[in-house]
Amino acid sequence: MRLGGVGMTEGDQVRRERVPHVRVAVIGSGFGGLGAAVRLRREGVTDFVVLERADSVGGTWRDNSYPGCACDVPSHLYSFSFAPHPDWPRTFSGQEHIRAYLEHVTDTFRLRPHLRFNSEVKRMTWDADQLHWTVETATGTLTADLVVSATGPLSDPRIPDVPGIETFPGKVFHSARWDHDYDLRGKRVAMIGTGASAIQIVPEIQPRVAKLTLFQRTPPWVMPRVDRAIGRAERGLHRMLPFTTQVRRGLLWGIRELQVQAFTKHPDELGLVERLARRNIARAIEDPGLRARLTPDYRIGCKRILLSNTYYPALARPNVDVVASGLAKIDGSTLVAADGSSAEVDAIVFGTGFHVTDMPIAERVVGADGTSLAQSWSGGMKALRGASAPGFPNWMSIIGPNTGLGNSSMILMIESQLNYLADFIRQLDVLGGKVALDARPGAVHAWNSKVQERMRRTVWNTGGCTSWYLDANGVNTTVWPGTTTEFRNATRRVDLAEYEVVRAPRPAAAGVRAKAEADA
């Protein structure tokens, strides 16, 4: 017996009816996923689930628990505007406090009934007949009218394919998968990479290890970290007078908005900052040779400016060796750099970042024509207003292409995308019936062309460095080339002219098509 869709048997229909259906499936429970869940509830949408591959919320702030892990954005700005937190213990809070904040948000907004832990998404497939997504997870299959992908760009660690790594007899792990059961005391340790994680890890483990060898492909620019404890009286003031927290947040935001033009329009204005960074190196490093190895040859801001008061002093200690070259190969317990220098080590810690421009989740999203998102993005990631990709109806990304920031809080960008999500749902309601919105290729092209044109003059493109902001083709598909205010204005409303309105095929048409296929 044939039913409904093309080639569907009665058994197929029964199985379909057993699959649970929700209006919205949110993927990930970090800032983006939890923010989406809160916004859905505020919009009156309660028929949704949050699919999380781990056993707790937190995203990158759950996964990254390495020694010294902390945020480089002030706490009062690195939190939701709709969930201010008066009790941040420091101006720059550590991982444990940020994770606790996300647990607090989860409980405050009663999100736990919507959470589905240990439910890693294996595949998402668009059903053009039913106008919904079939989402296959580690704990079962469900369908959803709308999918919100909030997996984030810093979720899947990237470990380089180093020749000979399989011969290494010691311990190997990535900074985002820290092995707390392995004791580094008295060990010879290699730190691979000099990014934001590495500069926090190095000062923490240096006093404990026998020898620390830092393999540095490119030195970062490091500025002092103006961090301090927030006293009881100050926290009490924020609790008694909530507007003081808003004022504090506003000042932090405003300062960073004023800085944006130096990164995006006038990189030469960063000269003073670079001089301060050079002075920071000179104060901490007396050895001229080491100072030279630690001084970048690219313009400050081309890579993310890092903050630390302890990184340079740790590198100056006698048990630390800085190899000004990347790791080339491994031969047993011997690590060999590209310049030929070598080191015998007991453990390797990779601080080599994440799959940012080639997010693995894209391989698991299959659109209307059977093409995966990874295939669609093979020439570079592109999405309308950082959210919608053509050929993937009713699919939205939080922290999608060109939504990253080089100097401010990603929470600002996330909240802007939540505004866009809210209006997306409103537009679906206004259109009525079984309906989907699919970004028009022309609209995506126009948006991306405008972004890339603005990107040409930014420090990220002209500063003379190779960074994780750039994809394999050298295109910056990661950072937003403007202020957070500009992005908020650009995502305030969904423009239906930029989307194709897709409706389910009429039953009669579906029956004719089924008969034609059967006759064939």
Coordinates of C-alpha atoms in Angstrom, one line a residue:
M1 CA 0.0 0.0 0.0
R2 CA 1.3 3.4 -1.0
L3 CA 0.7 6.4 1.4
G4 CA 1.4 10.1 1.5
G5 CA 5.0 10.6 0.3
V6 CA 6.7 9.1 -2.7
G7 CA 7.2 5.4 -2.5
M8 CA 6.1 5.2 1.2
T9 CA 4.8 1.9 2.5
E10 CA 2.4 1.4 5.4
G11 CA 5.3 0.3 7.5
D12 CA 7.2 3.5 6.6
Q13 CA 4.2 5.5 7.8
V14 CA 4.0 3.6 11.1
R15 CA 7.7 4.1 11.7
R16 CA 7.4 7.8 10.9
E17 CA 4.6 8.2 13.3
R18 CA 6.7 6.7 16.1
V19 CA 9.5 9.3 15.6
P20 CA 9.0 12.2 18.1
H21 CA 8.6 15.6 16.5
V22 CA 9.4 19.0 17.9
R23 CA 9.1 22.4 16.5
V24 CA 12.7 23.4 17.1
A25 CA 15.8 21.3 17.7
V26 CA 18.8 23.2 19.1
I27 CA 22.2 21.6 18.7
G28 CA 24.6 22.3 21.6
S29 CA 24.3 23.7 25.1
G30 CA 27.0 26.4 25.3
F31 CA 26.2 30.1 25.3
G32 CA 24.6 29.9 21.8
G33 CA 22.4 26.9 22.6
L34 CA 21.3 28.0 26.0
G35 CA 20.7 31.5 24.7
A36 CA 18.5 30.1 21.9
A37 CA 16.6 28.1 24.4
V38 CA 15.9 31.1 26.5
R39 CA 14.8 33.2 23.5
L40 CA 12.5 30.4 22.3
R41 CA 10.7 30.4 25.6
R42 CA 10.5 34.2 25.6
E43 CA 8.9 33.9 22.2
G44 CA 6.3 31.5 23.5
V45 CA 7.9 28.4 21.9
T46 CA 8.1 25.5 24.3
D47 CA 8.0 22.6 21.9
F48 CA 11.8 22.3 21.5
V49 CA 14.8 20.2 22.6
V50 CA 18.4 21.0 23.2
L51 CA 20.6 18.2 21.9
E52 CA 23.9 17.9 23.8
R53 CA 26.6 15.4 23.0
A54 CA 28.1 15.5 26.5
D55 CA 26.5 14.9 29.9
S56 CA 26.2 18.5 31.1
V57 CA 25.8 22.1 29.7
G58 CA 28.7 24.5 29.1
G59 CA 30.0 23.9 25.6
T60 CA 33.6 25.1 25.3
W61 CA 33.6 26.2 29.0
R62 CA 32.8 22.6 30.0
D63 CA 35.3 21.0 27.6
N64 CA 38.2 23.4 28.3
S65 CA 39.3 22.7 31.9
Y66 CA 43.0 23.0 31.5
P67 CA 45.1 24.7 34.2
G68 CA 44.7 28.5 34.1
C69 CA 41.7 28.4 31.8
A70 CA 39.9 31.8 31.9
C71 CA 38.2 34.3 29.6
D72 CA 40.0 37.2 28.0
V73 CA 36.8 39.3 27.9
P74 CA 35.7 41.1 31.1
S75 CA 33.1 39.0 33.0
H76 CA 30.3 41.6 33.0
L77 CA 30.5 41.8 29.2
Y78 CA 30.9 38.1 28.7
S79 CA 27.4 37.3 30.0
F80 CA 23.9 37.6 28.7
S81 CA 22.3 41.0 28.9
F82 CA 19.0 39.3 30.0
A83 CA 20.9 37.4 32.8
P84 CA 23.2 39.8 34.5
H85 CA 25.4 38.4 37.2
P86 CA 26.4 40.7 40.0
D87 CA 28.7 38.2 41.7
W88 CA 31.5 37.7 39.3
P89 CA 34.6 37.1 41.5
R90 CA 37.1 38.7 39.2
T91 CA 37.1 41.2 36.3
F92 CA 38.3 38.3 34.1
S93 CA 36.7 35.2 35.4
G94 CA 38.0 31.6 35.2
Q95 CA 36.5 28.6 33.5
E96 CA 34.9 27.2 36.6
H97 CA 33.0 30.5 37.3
I98 CA 31.8 30.8 33.7
R99 CA 30.6 27.2 33.6
A100 CA 28.8 27.8 36.9
Y101 CA 27.1 30.8 35.4
L102 CA 25.8 28.7 32.5
E103 CA 24.4 26.1 35.0
H104 CA 22.7 29.1 36.8
V105 CA 21.2 30.3 33.5
T106 CA 19.9 26.8 32.8
D107 CA 18.2 26.6 36.2
T108 CA 16.9 30.2 36.3
F109 CA 15.1 29.9 33.0
R110 CA 14.0 26.3 33.6
L111 CA 15.7 24.8 30.6
R112 CA 16.5 21.3 32.0
P113 CA 13.2 19.7 30.8
H114 CA 14.3 20.6 27.3
L115 CA 17.9 19.1 27.6
R116 CA 18.8 15.8 26.0
F117 CA 22.3 14.8 27.2
N118 CA 24.6 12.2 25.5
S119 CA 22.7 12.9 22.3
E120 CA 25.4 13.7 19.8
V121 CA 23.9 14.5 16.4
K122 CA 25.1 12.0 13.8
R123 CA 23.1 13.3 10.8
M124 CA 20.5 15.9 9.9
T125 CA 18.5 15.4 6.7
W126 CA 16.0 17.7 5.1
D127 CA 12.7 16.1 4.1
A128 CA 11.4 18.1 1.2
D129 CA 8.0 16.4 1.2
Q130 CA 7.3 16.8 4.9
L131 CA 9.2 20.1 5.2
H132 CA 11.1 19.1 8.3
W133 CA 14.5 17.9 9.4
T134 CA 15.2 14.3 10.4
V135 CA 17.7 14.4 13.1
E136 CA 19.6 11.2 14.0
T137 CA 21.3 11.3 17.4
A138 CA 23.2 8.8 19.6
T139 CA 20.0 8.3 21.6
G140 CA 17.5 8.0 18.8
T141 CA 15.9 9.9 15.9
L142 CA 13.5 12.8 15.9
T143 CA 12.1 15.3 13.5
A144 CA 12.0 19.1 13.7
D145 CA 10.5 21.9 11.7
L146 CA 13.5 24.1 12.5
V147 CA 17.1 23.3 13.4
V148 CA 19.3 25.8 15.3
S149 CA 22.9 24.7 15.1
A150 CA 24.8 26.2 18.1
T151 CA 27.8 23.9 18.1
G152 CA 30.2 26.8 18.0
P153 CA 33.6 27.1 16.2
L154 CA 35.6 26.1 19.3
S155 CA 34.1 22.7 19.9
D156 CA 36.2 20.2 17.9
P157 CA 40.0 20.2 18.7
R158 CA 42.4 20.2 15.9
I159 CA 45.5 18.0 16.3
P160 CA 48.0 18.2 13.4
D161 CA 48.9 15.1 11.6
V162 CA 52.5 15.0 12.7
P163 CA 54.6 12.3 11.1
G164 CA 55.7 9.6 13.6
I165 CA 53.1 10.6 16.3
E166 CA 52.1 7.0 16.5
T167 CA 55.6 6.1 17.7
F168 CA 55.5 8.4 20.7
P169 CA 55.5 6.2 23.9
G170 CA 54.3 8.9 26.3
K171 CA 51.1 10.9 27.0
V172 CA 49.4 13.0 24.3
F173 CA 46.4 15.2 24.7
H174 CA 44.8 18.4 23.5
S175 CA 44.3 21.4 25.7
A176 CA 40.6 21.1 25.2
R177 CA 40.7 17.4 26.4
W178 CA 42.9 17.9 29.4
D179 CA 43.8 14.6 31.2
H180 CA 43.5 15.5 34.9
D181 CA 44.6 12.0 35.9
Y182 CA 48.0 12.5 34.4
D183 CA 50.5 14.0 36.8
L184 CA 52.9 16.4 35.0
R185 CA 55.2 16.8 38.1
G186 CA 58.8 16.0 37.3
K187 CA 58.0 15.3 33.6
R188 CA 59.6 16.6 30.4
V189 CA 56.7 18.3 28.7
A190 CA 56.3 19.7 25.1
M191 CA 53.7 22.4 24.6
I192 CA 52.8 22.7 20.9
G193 CA 51.3 26.1 19.9
T194 CA 51.3 29.6 21.3
G195 CA 47.6 30.6 21.2
A196 CA 45.2 31.7 23.9
S197 CA 45.2 28.4 25.6
A198 CA 49.0 27.9 25.6
I199 CA 49.7 31.2 27.2
Q200 CA 47.5 30.3 30.1
I201 CA 48.8 26.7 30.4
V202 CA 52.5 27.5 30.3
P203 CA 52.7 29.6 33.5
E204 CA 50.5 27.1 35.4
I205 CA 52.6 24.0 34.6
Q206 CA 56.0 25.5 34.4
P207 CA 56.7 25.3 38.2
R208 CA 55.7 21.7 38.3
V209 CA 57.5 20.1 35.3
A210 CA 61.2 19.2 35.1
K211 CA 61.5 20.6 31.6
L212 CA 59.1 22.5 29.4
T213 CA 59.8 22.9 25.7
L214 CA 57.5 25.3 23.8
F215 CA 57.3 24.7 20.1
Q216 CA 56.4 28.1 18.7
R217 CA 55.6 28.4 15.0
T218 CA 54.6 32.0 15.3
P219 CA 54.9 34.2 18.5
P220 CA 51.8 36.0 19.6
W221 CA 51.4 39.6 20.7
V222 CA 50.8 39.6 24.5
M223 CA 49.5 42.6 26.5
P224 CA 49.3 42.9 30.3
R225 CA 46.1 41.4 31.8
V226 CA 44.5 44.1 34.0
D227 CA 42.7 41.6 36.3
R228 CA 41.7 42.0 39.9
A229 CA 39.4 40.4 42.4
I230 CA 35.9 42.1 42.7
G231 CA 35.4 42.8 46.4
R232 CA 32.3 42.0 48.5
A233 CA 31.2 45.6 48.7
E234 CA 31.4 46.0 44.9
R235 CA 29.4 42.9 44.3
G236 CA 26.9 44.0 47.0
L237 CA 26.4 47.3 45.2
H238 CA 25.6 45.5 41.9
R239 CA 23.1 43.3 43.8
M240 CA 21.4 46.3 45.5
L241 CA 21.4 48.6 42.5
P242 CA 21.2 46.4 39.3
F243 CA 21.5 49.5 37.1
T244 CA 25.2 49.7 38.2
T245 CA 25.8 46.4 36.5
Q246 CA 24.2 47.7 33.3
V247 CA 26.3 50.8 33.5
R248 CA 29.5 48.8 33.9
R249 CA 28.6 46.5 31.0
G250 CA 27.8 49.5 28.8
L251 CA 31.1 51.2 29.5
L252 CA 33.0 48.0 28.7
W253 CA 31.0 47.6 25.5
G254 CA 31.4 51.3 24.4
I255 CA 35.2 51.2 24.8
R256 CA 35.4 48.2 22.5
E257 CA 33.1 49.7 20.0
L258 CA 35.4 52.7 19.7
Q259 CA 38.4 50.4 19.1
V260 CA 36.8 48.6 16.2
Q261 CA 37.8 51.1 13.5
A262 CA 41.5 50.5 14.3
F263 CA 41.1 46.8 13.4
T264 CA 38.7 47.3 10.5
K265 CA 39.5 50.6 8.8
H266 CA 42.7 52.1 10.1
P267 CA 45.2 49.4 11.1
D268 CA 48.0 52.0 11.3
E269 CA 46.3 53.3 14.5
L270 CA 47.4 50.2 16.2
G271 CA 51.0 51.4 16.3
L272 CA 50.8 52.7 19.8
V273 CA 49.4 49.4 21.0
E274 CA 52.2 47.6 19.3
R275 CA 54.8 49.8 21.1
L276 CA 53.2 49.0 24.4
A277 CA 53.3 45.3 23.6
R278 CA 57.1 45.5 22.7
R279 CA 57.7 47.2 26.0
N280 CA 55.8 44.4 27.7
I281 CA 58.3 41.9 26.2
A282 CA 61.3 44.0 27.1
R283 CA 60.2 44.3 30.8
A284 CA 59.9 40.6 31.2
I285 CA 62.6 39.1 29.0
E286 CA 66.2 40.2 29.6
D287 CA 67.9 37.7 27.2
P288 CA 68.1 39.4 23.8
G289 CA 68.0 36.1 21.9
L290 CA 64.8 35.0 23.7
R291 CA 63.3 38.4 23.3
A292 CA 63.9 38.2 19.5
R293 CA 62.3 34.8 19.3
L294 CA 59.2 36.1 21.2
T295 CA 58.8 39.3 19.1
P296 CA 56.2 38.9 16.2
D297 CA 57.1 40.1 12.7
Y298 CA 53.4 40.9 11.9
R299 CA 51.2 43.8 12.8
I300 CA 49.5 43.6 16.2
G301 CA 45.9 42.6 15.9
C302 CA 46.4 40.4 12.8
K303 CA 46.0 37.5 15.2
R304 CA 44.0 37.8 18.4
I305 CA 45.9 40.0 21.0
L306 CA 46.5 37.8 24.0
L307 CA 46.4 38.9 27.7
S308 CA 48.8 37.6 30.4
N309 CA 51.0 38.9 33.2
T310 CA 52.7 35.5 33.7
Y311 CA 53.5 34.1 30.3
Y312 CA 56.7 35.9 29.6
P313 CA 58.1 35.5 33.1
A314 CA 57.4 31.8 32.8
L315 CA 59.3 31.6 29.5
A316 CA 62.3 33.2 31.1
R317 CA 62.7 30.5 33.8
P318 CA 65.7 28.1 33.4
N319 CA 63.5 25.0 32.9
V320 CA 61.8 26.4 29.8
D321 CA 63.2 26.2 26.3
V322 CA 61.5 28.1 23.5
V323 CA 61.9 26.6 20.0
A324 CA 61.1 29.2 17.4
S325 CA 59.9 26.6 14.9
G326 CA 56.9 24.4 14.5
L327 CA 56.9 20.7 15.3
A328 CA 58.0 18.7 12.1
K329 CA 58.1 15.1 13.2
I330 CA 58.2 12.7 16.1
D331 CA 60.7 9.8 16.4
G332 CA 59.8 7.8 19.6
S333 CA 60.2 10.2 22.5
T334 CA 62.2 12.7 20.4
L335 CA 60.3 15.7 19.0
V336 CA 62.0 17.4 16.0
A337 CA 61.2 20.9 15.0
A338 CA 61.3 22.3 11.4
D339 CA 64.6 24.0 12.1
G340 CA 66.2 20.7 13.1
S341 CA 66.3 21.2 16.8
S342 CA 65.0 18.4 19.0
A343 CA 63.8 17.6 22.5
E344 CA 63.3 14.4 24.5
V345 CA 59.9 14.6 26.2
D346 CA 57.5 12.4 28.3
A347 CA 54.3 14.2 27.4
I348 CA 52.9 16.3 24.6
V349 CA 50.2 18.9 25.0
F350 CA 48.7 20.2 21.8
G351 CA 47.4 23.8 22.0
T352 CA 46.7 23.8 18.3
G353 CA 43.2 25.2 18.2
F354 CA 40.0 23.9 16.7
H355 CA 38.3 23.1 13.4
V356 CA 36.9 26.6 12.9
T357 CA 36.7 27.0 9.1
D358 CA 36.0 23.3 8.5
M359 CA 33.5 22.5 11.3
P360 CA 32.8 18.8 11.5
I361 CA 29.1 19.4 12.1
A362 CA 28.8 20.6 8.5
E363 CA 29.5 17.1 7.2
R364 CA 26.4 15.9 9.1
V365 CA 23.9 18.3 7.6
V366 CA 22.3 17.2 4.4
G367 CA 20.2 19.7 2.5
A368 CA 17.3 19.8 0.0
D369 CA 19.3 18.4 -2.9
G370 CA 21.2 15.7 -1.0
T371 CA 24.3 17.9 -0.7
S372 CA 26.0 18.2 2.7
L373 CA 26.8 21.6 4.2
A374 CA 30.5 20.7 4.1
Q375 CA 30.2 20.1 0.3
S376 CA 28.3 23.4 -0.1
W377 CA 31.0 25.1 1.8
S378 CA 33.9 23.4 0.1
G379 CA 34.9 26.7 -1.5
G380 CA 34.5 28.6 1.8
M381 CA 31.8 29.1 4.4
K382 CA 29.0 31.5 3.5
A383 CA 25.8 32.3 5.2
L384 CA 23.2 35.0 5.0
R385 CA 23.8 37.3 8.0
G386 CA 25.8 34.6 9.5
A387 CA 22.8 32.4 9.9
S388 CA 21.2 30.8 6.8
A389 CA 22.8 28.8 4.0
P390 CA 21.0 28.3 0.6
G391 CA 19.7 24.8 0.1
F392 CA 19.2 24.2 3.8
P393 CA 15.7 25.4 4.6
N394 CA 14.7 26.2 8.2
W395 CA 18.3 25.7 9.3
M396 CA 20.1 28.4 11.2
S397 CA 23.5 28.8 12.7
I398 CA 24.5 30.6 15.8
I399 CA 28.1 31.9 15.5
G400 CA 28.1 31.1 11.9
P401 CA 30.4 32.4 9.1
N402 CA 31.9 35.9 9.7
T403 CA 30.3 36.5 13.1
G404 CA 33.5 36.2 15.2
L405 CA 35.1 39.2 16.9
G406 CA 38.7 40.2 17.4
N407 CA 38.3 42.6 20.3
S408 CA 35.0 42.2 22.1
S409 CA 32.5 39.7 23.5
M410 CA 30.9 37.0 21.4
I411 CA 27.8 37.2 23.6
L412 CA 26.9 40.4 21.9
M413 CA 26.9 38.7 18.5
I414 CA 25.0 35.7 19.9
E415 CA 22.3 37.9 21.2
S416 CA 22.0 39.6 17.8
Q417 CA 21.6 36.3 16.1
L418 CA 18.9 35.3 18.7
N419 CA 17.0 38.4 17.6
Y420 CA 17.2 37.1 14.0
L421 CA 16.1 33.7 15.1
A422 CA 13.1 35.2 16.9
D423 CA 12.0 37.1 13.9
F424 CA 12.6 34.0 11.7
I425 CA 10.0 32.2 13.8
R426 CA 7.6 35.1 13.7
Q427 CA 7.8 35.2 9.9
L428 CA 7.0 31.4 9.7
D429 CA 4.0 32.0 11.9
V430 CA 2.8 34.9 9.8
L431 CA 3.2 32.9 6.6
G432 CA 1.1 30.1 8.2
G433 CA 0.7 26.4 7.5
K434 CA 3.5 24.0 6.7
V435 CA 6.2 26.4 5.5
A436 CA 10.0 26.8 5.3
L437 CA 12.3 29.6 4.5
D438 CA 15.4 28.9 2.3
A439 CA 18.0 31.6 1.8
R440 CA 18.3 32.7 -1.8
P441 CA 21.7 32.1 -3.4
G442 CA 21.8 35.7 -4.7
A443 CA 21.1 37.1 -1.3
V444 CA 23.9 35.0 0.3
H445 CA 26.3 36.1 -2.5
A446 CA 25.4 39.7 -2.1
W447 CA 25.8 39.6 1.7
N448 CA 29.1 37.7 1.5
S449 CA 30.5 39.9 -1.2
K450 CA 29.8 43.0 0.9
V451 CA 31.5 41.4 4.0
Q452 CA 34.6 40.3 2.0
E453 CA 34.9 43.8 0.4
R454 CA 34.9 45.3 3.9
M455 CA 37.4 42.7 5.0
R456 CA 40.0 43.7 2.5
R457 CA 41.3 46.7 4.6
T458 CA 41.1 45.0 8.0
V459 CA 44.2 44.2 10.0
W460 CA 43.2 40.5 9.9
N461 CA 43.7 40.6 6.1
T462 CA 46.6 43.1 5.8
G463 CA 48.6 42.5 9.0
G464 CA 51.0 40.0 7.4
C465 CA 50.1 36.9 9.4
T466 CA 48.5 33.5 8.9
S467 CA 45.8 32.9 11.5
W468 CA 42.9 30.6 12.2
Y469 CA 40.6 33.4 11.0
L470 CA 41.6 32.4 7.4
D471 CA 40.4 29.2 5.6
A472 CA 42.4 26.9 3.4
N473 CA 42.0 29.4 0.5
G474 CA 43.2 32.3 2.5
V475 CA 39.8 33.9 2.9
N476 CA 38.6 35.3 6.2
T477 CA 35.4 33.4 6.8
T478 CA 35.5 33.9 10.5
V479 CA 35.5 37.5 11.7
W480 CA 32.9 40.2 11.4
P481 CA 34.5 43.4 9.8
G482 CA 32.5 45.9 11.8
T483 CA 31.0 46.9 15.1
T484 CA 28.6 44.8 17.1
T485 CA 26.1 47.6 16.7
E486 CA 26.2 47.3 12.9
F487 CA 25.7 43.5 13.2
R488 CA 22.8 44.0 15.5
N489 CA 21.1 46.3 13.1
A490 CA 21.8 43.9 10.2
T491 CA 20.1 41.0 12.1
R492 CA 17.2 42.9 13.7
R493 CA 14.7 41.6 11.2
V494 CA 14.4 38.9 8.6
D495 CA 13.9 40.3 5.1
L496 CA 11.6 37.8 3.3
A497 CA 13.0 39.1 -0.1
E498 CA 16.2 37.3 0.8
Y499 CA 14.4 34.0 1.2
E500 CA 12.4 31.6 -0.9
V501 CA 9.2 30.6 0.7
V502 CA 8.9 26.8 0.5
R503 CA 5.6 25.0 1.0
A504 CA 4.9 21.3 1.1
P505 CA 3.7 19.7 -2.2
R506 CA 0.0 19.3 -2.5
P507 CA -1.2 15.7 -1.9
A508 CA -2.5 15.5 -5.5
A509 CA 0.8 16.5 -6.9
A510 CA 2.6 14.1 -4.6
G511 CA 0.2 11.3 -5.8
V512 CA 0.8 12.0 -9.5
R513 CA 4.6 12.0 -8.9
A514 CA 4.4 8.7 -7.0
K515 CA 2.3 7.1 -9.8
A516 CA 4.8 8.4 -12.4
E517 CA 7.7 6.9 -10.5
A518 CA 5.8 3.6 -10.1
D519 CA 5.0 3.4 -13.8
A520 CA 8.7 4.2 -14.6

